[in-house]
């Protein structure tokens, strides 16, 4: 999602430089081959405190005027809660929630009127989802944090947008689903393309919306989550995926 956002931001805005952050340096370096804009690579693990100290030093040194901050790091696990290690759970919570807040806090001093903060939440943030519970809960945090922050930063003319996509064709599934193991989620309904979600998000960003939703199925599902009791929504989800909470998935 970050790669596609960089592509579309480059086409939409005339920026002097794009800063890209992720753990794998080689993946970041490859962006230089597809982007015309100058790219500054920062290979950082956002679950580590030291990474934000490095970023803070780089920002203080260059003092950029940040037009758009995009937080799209994160991952989930489609599995029974008890099958996940404490380390996996902690890393997921740190990356999906704490890293988003720390990134905003670190970059905010360099943002100005008409700057934008874009945080990736998820349609899963609208309800409790069994077998995706940590991820869904973390995205509920991002959604509510972003919408509230949007109000608090209006006095500075800074806009905050939460993107809440449905299933997207990305590397998410490579990490979420264990190889050589029977999948927990067997039906996805619809899998959208990243380019379409990002295109809609940029449009919503420019319209100063606080939430971006793409796709008819996504919008219908979120509406259902809002009007139906969560107990019923959970039952529908469990039945749709042929899941039985009385038996542990191994």
mmCIF file of C-alpha atoms in Angstrom:
data_model
loop_
_atom_site.group_PDB
_atom_site.id
_atom_site.type_symbol
_atom_site.label_atom_id
_atom_site.label_comp_id
_atom_site.label_asym_id
_atom_site.label_seq_id
_atom_site.Cartn_x
_atom_site.Cartn_y
_atom_site.Cartn_z
ATOM 1 C CA UNK A 1 0.000 0.000 0.000
ATOM 2 C CA UNK A 2 2.870 2.345 0.778
ATOM 3 C CA UNK A 3 4.447 1.771 -2.621
ATOM 4 C CA UNK A 4 1.193 2.597 -4.408
ATOM 5 C CA UNK A 5 0.651 5.664 -2.231
ATOM 6 C CA UNK A 6 4.135 6.928 -3.139
ATOM 7 C CA UNK A 7 3.349 6.478 -6.832
ATOM 8 C CA UNK A 8 0.096 8.389 -6.670
ATOM 9 C CA UNK A 9 1.390 11.132 -4.368
ATOM 10 C CA UNK A 10 4.190 11.743 -6.852
ATOM 11 C CA UNK A 11 1.695 12.127 -9.697
ATOM 12 C CA UNK A 12 -0.668 14.328 -7.698
ATOM 13 C CA UNK A 13 1.710 16.698 -5.942
ATOM 14 C CA UNK A 14 4.992 18.354 -6.788
ATOM 15 C CA UNK A 15 7.125 17.412 -3.815
ATOM 16 C CA UNK A 16 10.877 17.825 -3.524
ATOM 17 C CA UNK A 17 11.478 14.532 -1.794
ATOM 18 C CA UNK A 18 9.717 11.382 -0.622
ATOM 19 C CA UNK A 19 10.834 9.819 2.650
ATOM 20 C CA UNK A 20 10.118 6.085 2.796
ATOM 21 C CA UNK A 21 10.414 4.013 5.957
ATOM 22 C CA UNK A 22 10.336 0.237 6.435
ATOM 23 C CA UNK A 23 12.518 -2.562 7.782
ATOM 24 C CA UNK A 24 13.775 -3.947 4.476
ATOM 25 C CA UNK A 25 16.238 -1.528 2.912
ATOM 26 C CA UNK A 26 16.412 -3.355 -0.428
ATOM 27 C CA UNK A 27 12.666 -2.976 -0.920
ATOM 28 C CA UNK A 28 12.880 0.730 -0.191
ATOM 29 C CA UNK A 29 15.842 1.201 -2.526
ATOM 30 C CA UNK A 30 13.834 -0.376 -5.360
ATOM 31 C CA UNK A 31 11.405 2.560 -5.174
ATOM 32 C CA UNK A 32 14.108 4.782 -6.617
ATOM 33 C CA UNK A 33 13.770 2.857 -9.877
ATOM 34 C CA UNK A 34 10.042 3.528 -10.283
ATOM 35 C CA UNK A 35 9.767 7.043 -8.851
ATOM 36 C CA UNK A 36 11.027 10.200 -10.493
ATOM 37 C CA UNK A 37 11.010 12.188 -7.258
ATOM 38 C CA UNK A 38 14.085 12.054 -5.037
ATOM 39 C CA UNK A 39 13.684 9.283 -2.465
ATOM 40 C CA UNK A 40 15.222 9.296 1.012
ATOM 41 C CA UNK A 41 15.443 5.763 2.390
ATOM 42 C CA UNK A 42 15.206 5.127 6.129
ATOM 43 C CA UNK A 43 15.450 1.421 6.954
ATOM 44 C CA UNK A 44 13.870 1.387 10.404
ATOM 45 C CA UNK A 45 11.961 -1.092 12.535
ATOM 46 C CA UNK A 46 9.030 0.899 13.883
ATOM 47 C CA UNK A 47 8.558 -1.474 16.793
ATOM 48 C CA UNK A 48 11.866 -0.214 18.216
ATOM 49 C CA UNK A 49 12.233 3.006 20.217
ATOM 50 C CA UNK A 50 15.619 3.742 18.644
ATOM 51 C CA UNK A 51 14.032 4.036 15.196
ATOM 52 C CA UNK A 52 12.067 7.107 16.210
ATOM 53 C CA UNK A 53 15.177 8.686 17.698
ATOM 54 C CA UNK A 54 16.926 8.236 14.333
ATOM 55 C CA UNK A 55 13.940 9.708 12.502
ATOM 56 C CA UNK A 56 13.770 12.630 14.910
ATOM 57 C CA UNK A 57 17.447 13.402 14.317
ATOM 58 C CA UNK A 58 16.967 13.289 10.529
ATOM 59 C CA UNK A 59 13.974 15.629 10.722
ATOM 60 C CA UNK A 60 15.777 18.058 13.022
ATOM 61 C CA UNK A 61 18.755 18.126 10.667
ATOM 62 C CA UNK A 62 16.801 18.752 7.454
ATOM 63 C CA UNK A 63 13.756 20.556 8.873
ATOM 64 C CA UNK A 64 11.421 19.611 5.985
ATOM 65 C CA UNK A 65 7.951 21.027 5.428
ATOM 66 C CA UNK A 66 5.899 17.846 5.431
ATOM 67 C CA UNK A 67 2.922 17.914 3.069
ATOM 68 C CA UNK A 68 1.602 14.380 3.629
ATOM 69 C CA UNK A 69 2.369 11.796 6.312
ATOM 70 C CA UNK A 70 1.154 8.280 5.493
ATOM 71 C CA UNK A 71 1.105 5.572 8.169
ATOM 72 C CA UNK A 72 0.500 2.250 6.441
ATOM 73 C CA UNK A 73 2.705 -0.138 8.395
ATOM 74 C CA UNK A 74 0.998 -2.983 10.192
ATOM 75 C CA UNK A 75 0.100 -6.655 10.002
ATOM 76 C CA UNK A 76 -2.406 -9.188 11.248
ATOM 77 C CA UNK A 77 -2.742 -12.906 11.933
ATOM 78 C CA UNK A 78 -5.689 -15.007 10.826
ATOM 79 C CA UNK A 79 -5.501 -17.600 13.561
ATOM 80 C CA UNK A 80 -6.778 -18.720 16.943
ATOM 81 C CA UNK A 81 -5.642 -16.316 19.669
ATOM 82 C CA UNK A 82 -3.917 -19.078 21.660
ATOM 83 C CA UNK A 83 -1.818 -20.058 18.650
ATOM 84 C CA UNK A 84 -0.065 -16.680 18.650
ATOM 85 C CA UNK A 85 3.016 -16.092 20.771
ATOM 86 C CA UNK A 86 3.206 -13.215 23.234
ATOM 87 C CA UNK A 87 5.972 -11.730 21.090
ATOM 88 C CA UNK A 88 3.763 -11.791 17.983
ATOM 89 C CA UNK A 89 0.897 -10.123 19.834
ATOM 90 C CA UNK A 90 3.154 -7.451 21.329
ATOM 91 C CA UNK A 91 4.822 -6.681 17.990
ATOM 92 C CA UNK A 92 1.455 -6.443 16.270
ATOM 93 C CA UNK A 93 0.122 -4.020 18.861
ATOM 94 C CA UNK A 94 3.306 -1.943 18.795
ATOM 95 C CA UNK A 95 3.382 -1.676 15.005
ATOM 96 C CA UNK A 96 -0.347 -1.244 14.414
ATOM 97 C CA UNK A 97 -1.005 1.281 17.182
ATOM 98 C CA UNK A 98 1.959 2.683 19.092
ATOM 99 C CA UNK A 99 4.069 3.223 15.966
ATOM 100 C CA UNK A 100 1.256 5.247 14.371
ATOM 101 C CA UNK A 101 0.999 7.555 17.382
ATOM 102 C CA UNK A 102 4.772 7.918 17.728
ATOM 103 C CA UNK A 103 5.126 8.676 14.022
ATOM 104 C CA UNK A 104 2.509 11.416 14.251
ATOM 105 C CA UNK A 105 4.153 12.879 17.354
ATOM 106 C CA UNK A 106 7.572 12.840 15.694
ATOM 107 C CA UNK A 107 6.533 14.389 12.368
ATOM 108 C CA UNK A 108 3.807 16.797 13.538
ATOM 109 C CA UNK A 109 6.204 19.666 14.413
ATOM 110 C CA UNK A 110 7.218 19.761 10.724
ATOM 111 C CA UNK A 111 3.677 19.912 9.374
ATOM 112 C CA UNK A 112 1.825 23.101 8.492
ATOM 113 C CA UNK A 113 -1.486 24.460 7.270
ATOM 114 C CA UNK A 114 -2.979 22.229 4.523
ATOM 115 C CA UNK A 115 -0.785 19.276 5.517
ATOM 116 C CA UNK A 116 -2.383 15.834 5.723
ATOM 117 C CA UNK A 117 -1.979 12.820 8.001
ATOM 118 C CA UNK A 118 -3.242 9.563 6.494
ATOM 119 C CA UNK A 119 -3.569 6.544 8.783
ATOM 120 C CA UNK A 120 -4.494 3.090 7.536
ATOM 121 C CA UNK A 121 -7.258 1.622 9.655
ATOM 122 C CA UNK A 122 -9.572 -1.096 8.290
ATOM 123 C CA UNK A 123 -13.215 -2.037 7.926
ATOM 124 C CA UNK A 124 -12.393 -4.594 10.630
ATOM 125 C CA UNK A 125 -12.052 -1.666 13.030
ATOM 126 C CA UNK A 126 -15.839 -1.344 13.131
ATOM 127 C CA UNK A 127 -16.470 -4.623 14.970
ATOM 128 C CA UNK A 128 -14.872 -7.399 17.052
ATOM 129 C CA UNK A 129 -13.709 -10.134 14.667
ATOM 130 C CA UNK A 130 -12.950 -13.612 16.039
ATOM 131 C CA UNK A 131 -9.689 -15.132 14.743
ATOM 132 C CA UNK A 132 -8.542 -11.653 13.725
ATOM 133 C CA UNK A 133 -9.168 -10.106 17.111
ATOM 134 C CA UNK A 134 -5.878 -8.294 17.867
ATOM 135 C CA UNK A 135 -5.688 -6.836 14.372
ATOM 136 C CA UNK A 136 -9.329 -5.707 14.365
ATOM 137 C CA UNK A 137 -8.998 -4.163 17.823
ATOM 138 C CA UNK A 138 -5.835 -2.324 16.790
ATOM 139 C CA UNK A 139 -7.576 -0.907 13.730
ATOM 140 C CA UNK A 140 -10.485 0.273 15.884
ATOM 141 C CA UNK A 141 -7.885 2.226 17.845
ATOM 142 C CA UNK A 142 -6.413 3.760 14.676
ATOM 143 C CA UNK A 143 -9.862 4.688 13.376
ATOM 144 C CA UNK A 144 -10.970 6.431 16.566
ATOM 145 C CA UNK A 145 -7.580 8.020 17.192
ATOM 146 C CA UNK A 146 -7.533 9.475 13.671
ATOM 147 C CA UNK A 147 -11.065 10.862 13.743
ATOM 148 C CA UNK A 148 -10.529 12.511 17.111
ATOM 149 C CA UNK A 149 -7.119 13.872 16.109
ATOM 150 C CA UNK A 150 -8.670 15.398 12.996
ATOM 151 C CA UNK A 151 -10.815 17.598 15.227
ATOM 152 C CA UNK A 152 -7.934 18.541 17.508
ATOM 153 C CA UNK A 153 -5.669 19.672 14.662
ATOM 154 C CA UNK A 154 -8.232 21.795 12.825
ATOM 155 C CA UNK A 155 -6.928 24.935 14.514
ATOM 156 C CA UNK A 156 -3.630 24.374 12.672
ATOM 157 C CA UNK A 157 -5.327 23.582 9.374
ATOM 158 C CA UNK A 158 -3.955 20.025 9.439
ATOM 159 C CA UNK A 159 -6.284 17.302 8.184
ATOM 160 C CA UNK A 160 -6.332 13.672 9.371
ATOM 161 C CA UNK A 161 -7.841 10.825 7.327
ATOM 162 C CA UNK A 162 -8.446 7.202 8.316
ATOM 163 C CA UNK A 163 -8.570 4.746 5.416
ATOM 164 C CA UNK A 164 -10.814 1.749 6.118
ATOM 165 C CA UNK A 165 -10.383 -0.737 3.274
ATOM 166 C CA UNK A 166 -11.935 -4.170 2.797
ATOM 167 C CA UNK A 167 -9.651 -7.068 1.800
ATOM 168 C CA UNK A 168 -6.848 -5.771 -0.429
ATOM 169 C CA UNK A 169 -4.477 -7.641 -2.735
ATOM 170 C CA UNK A 170 -1.229 -6.985 -0.841
ATOM 171 C CA UNK A 171 1.455 -8.894 1.069
ATOM 172 C CA UNK A 172 -0.867 -8.868 4.093
ATOM 173 C CA UNK A 173 -1.946 -12.434 3.345
ATOM 174 C CA UNK A 174 1.663 -13.682 3.152
ATOM 175 C CA UNK A 175 2.132 -12.853 6.813
ATOM 176 C CA UNK A 176 -1.421 -13.329 8.061
ATOM 177 C CA UNK A 177 -1.834 -16.926 6.874
ATOM 178 C CA UNK A 178 0.533 -19.649 8.071
ATOM 179 C CA UNK A 179 1.986 -21.776 5.278
ATOM 180 C CA UNK A 180 1.210 -25.499 5.268
ATOM 181 C CA UNK A 181 -1.707 -24.890 7.598
ATOM 182 C CA UNK A 182 -5.432 -25.049 6.986
ATOM 183 C CA UNK A 183 -6.626 -21.439 6.560
ATOM 184 C CA UNK A 184 -8.982 -20.017 9.164
ATOM 185 C CA UNK A 185 -10.618 -17.528 6.818
ATOM 186 C CA UNK A 186 -11.883 -19.339 3.738
ATOM 187 C CA UNK A 187 -14.108 -16.677 2.173
ATOM 188 C CA UNK A 188 -13.119 -13.108 1.380
ATOM 189 C CA UNK A 189 -16.124 -12.025 -0.663
ATOM 190 C CA UNK A 190 -14.148 -9.443 -2.601
ATOM 191 C CA UNK A 191 -10.481 -8.508 -2.825
ATOM 192 C CA UNK A 192 -9.802 -4.972 -4.034
ATOM 193 C CA UNK A 193 -6.801 -3.477 -5.807
ATOM 194 C CA UNK A 194 -4.523 -1.127 -3.872
ATOM 195 C CA UNK A 195 -4.447 1.475 -6.659
ATOM 196 C CA UNK A 196 -8.219 1.946 -6.520
ATOM 197 C CA UNK A 197 -8.279 2.319 -2.743
ATOM 198 C CA UNK A 198 -5.430 4.849 -2.797
ATOM 199 C CA UNK A 199 -7.012 6.853 -5.608
ATOM 200 C CA UNK A 200 -10.235 7.148 -3.595
ATOM 201 C CA UNK A 201 -8.277 7.971 -0.434
ATOM 202 C CA UNK A 202 -6.443 10.873 -2.067
ATOM 203 C CA UNK A 203 -9.758 12.207 -3.343
ATOM 204 C CA UNK A 204 -11.237 11.963 0.165
ATOM 205 C CA UNK A 205 -8.113 13.542 1.610
ATOM 206 C CA UNK A 206 -8.497 16.558 -0.652
ATOM 207 C CA UNK A 207 -12.175 16.775 0.334
ATOM 208 C CA UNK A 208 -11.157 16.888 4.026
ATOM 209 C CA UNK A 209 -13.136 13.767 4.932
ATOM 210 C CA UNK A 210 -12.115 11.981 8.104
ATOM 211 C CA UNK A 211 -12.805 8.453 6.807
ATOM 212 C CA UNK A 212 -12.217 6.939 3.368
ATOM 213 C CA UNK A 213 -14.272 3.928 2.261
ATOM 214 C CA UNK A 214 -13.925 2.248 -1.118
ATOM 215 C CA UNK A 215 -16.149 -0.403 -2.650
ATOM 216 C CA UNK A 216 -19.845 -1.232 -2.469
ATOM 217 C CA UNK A 217 -19.337 -4.427 -0.466
ATOM 218 C CA UNK A 218 -17.156 -2.571 2.015
ATOM 219 C CA UNK A 219 -19.712 0.201 2.511
ATOM 220 C CA UNK A 220 -22.601 -2.258 2.915
ATOM 221 C CA UNK A 221 -20.668 -4.326 5.444
ATOM 222 C CA UNK A 222 -19.728 -1.288 7.534
ATOM 223 C CA UNK A 223 -23.340 -0.098 7.471
ATOM 224 C CA UNK A 224 -24.388 -3.518 8.756
ATOM 225 C CA UNK A 225 -21.801 -3.321 11.532
ATOM 226 C CA UNK A 226 -23.259 0.018 12.601
ATOM 227 C CA UNK A 227 -26.937 -0.973 12.685
ATOM 228 C CA UNK A 228 -26.853 -4.647 13.718
ATOM 229 C CA UNK A 229 -25.964 -5.896 17.215
ATOM 230 C CA UNK A 230 -22.342 -7.023 17.318
ATOM 231 C CA UNK A 231 -23.435 -10.370 18.745
ATOM 232 C CA UNK A 232 -25.367 -11.013 15.529
ATOM 233 C CA UNK A 233 -22.573 -9.701 13.304
ATOM 234 C CA UNK A 234 -20.098 -12.067 14.974
ATOM 235 C CA UNK A 235 -22.451 -15.009 14.409
ATOM 236 C CA UNK A 236 -22.762 -14.109 10.737
ATOM 237 C CA UNK A 237 -18.962 -13.905 10.427
ATOM 238 C CA UNK A 238 -18.470 -17.271 12.147
ATOM 239 C CA UNK A 239 -21.089 -18.971 9.984
ATOM 240 C CA UNK A 240 -19.698 -17.402 6.789
ATOM 241 C CA UNK A 241 -16.231 -18.780 7.584
ATOM 242 C CA UNK A 242 -17.507 -22.164 8.837
ATOM 243 C CA UNK A 243 -15.981 -21.476 12.248
ATOM 244 C CA UNK A 244 -17.045 -22.996 15.557
ATOM 245 C CA UNK A 245 -15.911 -21.220 18.701
ATOM 246 C CA UNK A 246 -16.453 -24.345 20.819
ATOM 247 C CA UNK A 247 -13.422 -25.985 19.175
ATOM 248 C CA UNK A 248 -9.877 -24.690 19.112
ATOM 249 C CA UNK A 249 -8.169 -24.343 15.751
ATOM 250 C CA UNK A 250 -4.677 -25.833 15.704
#
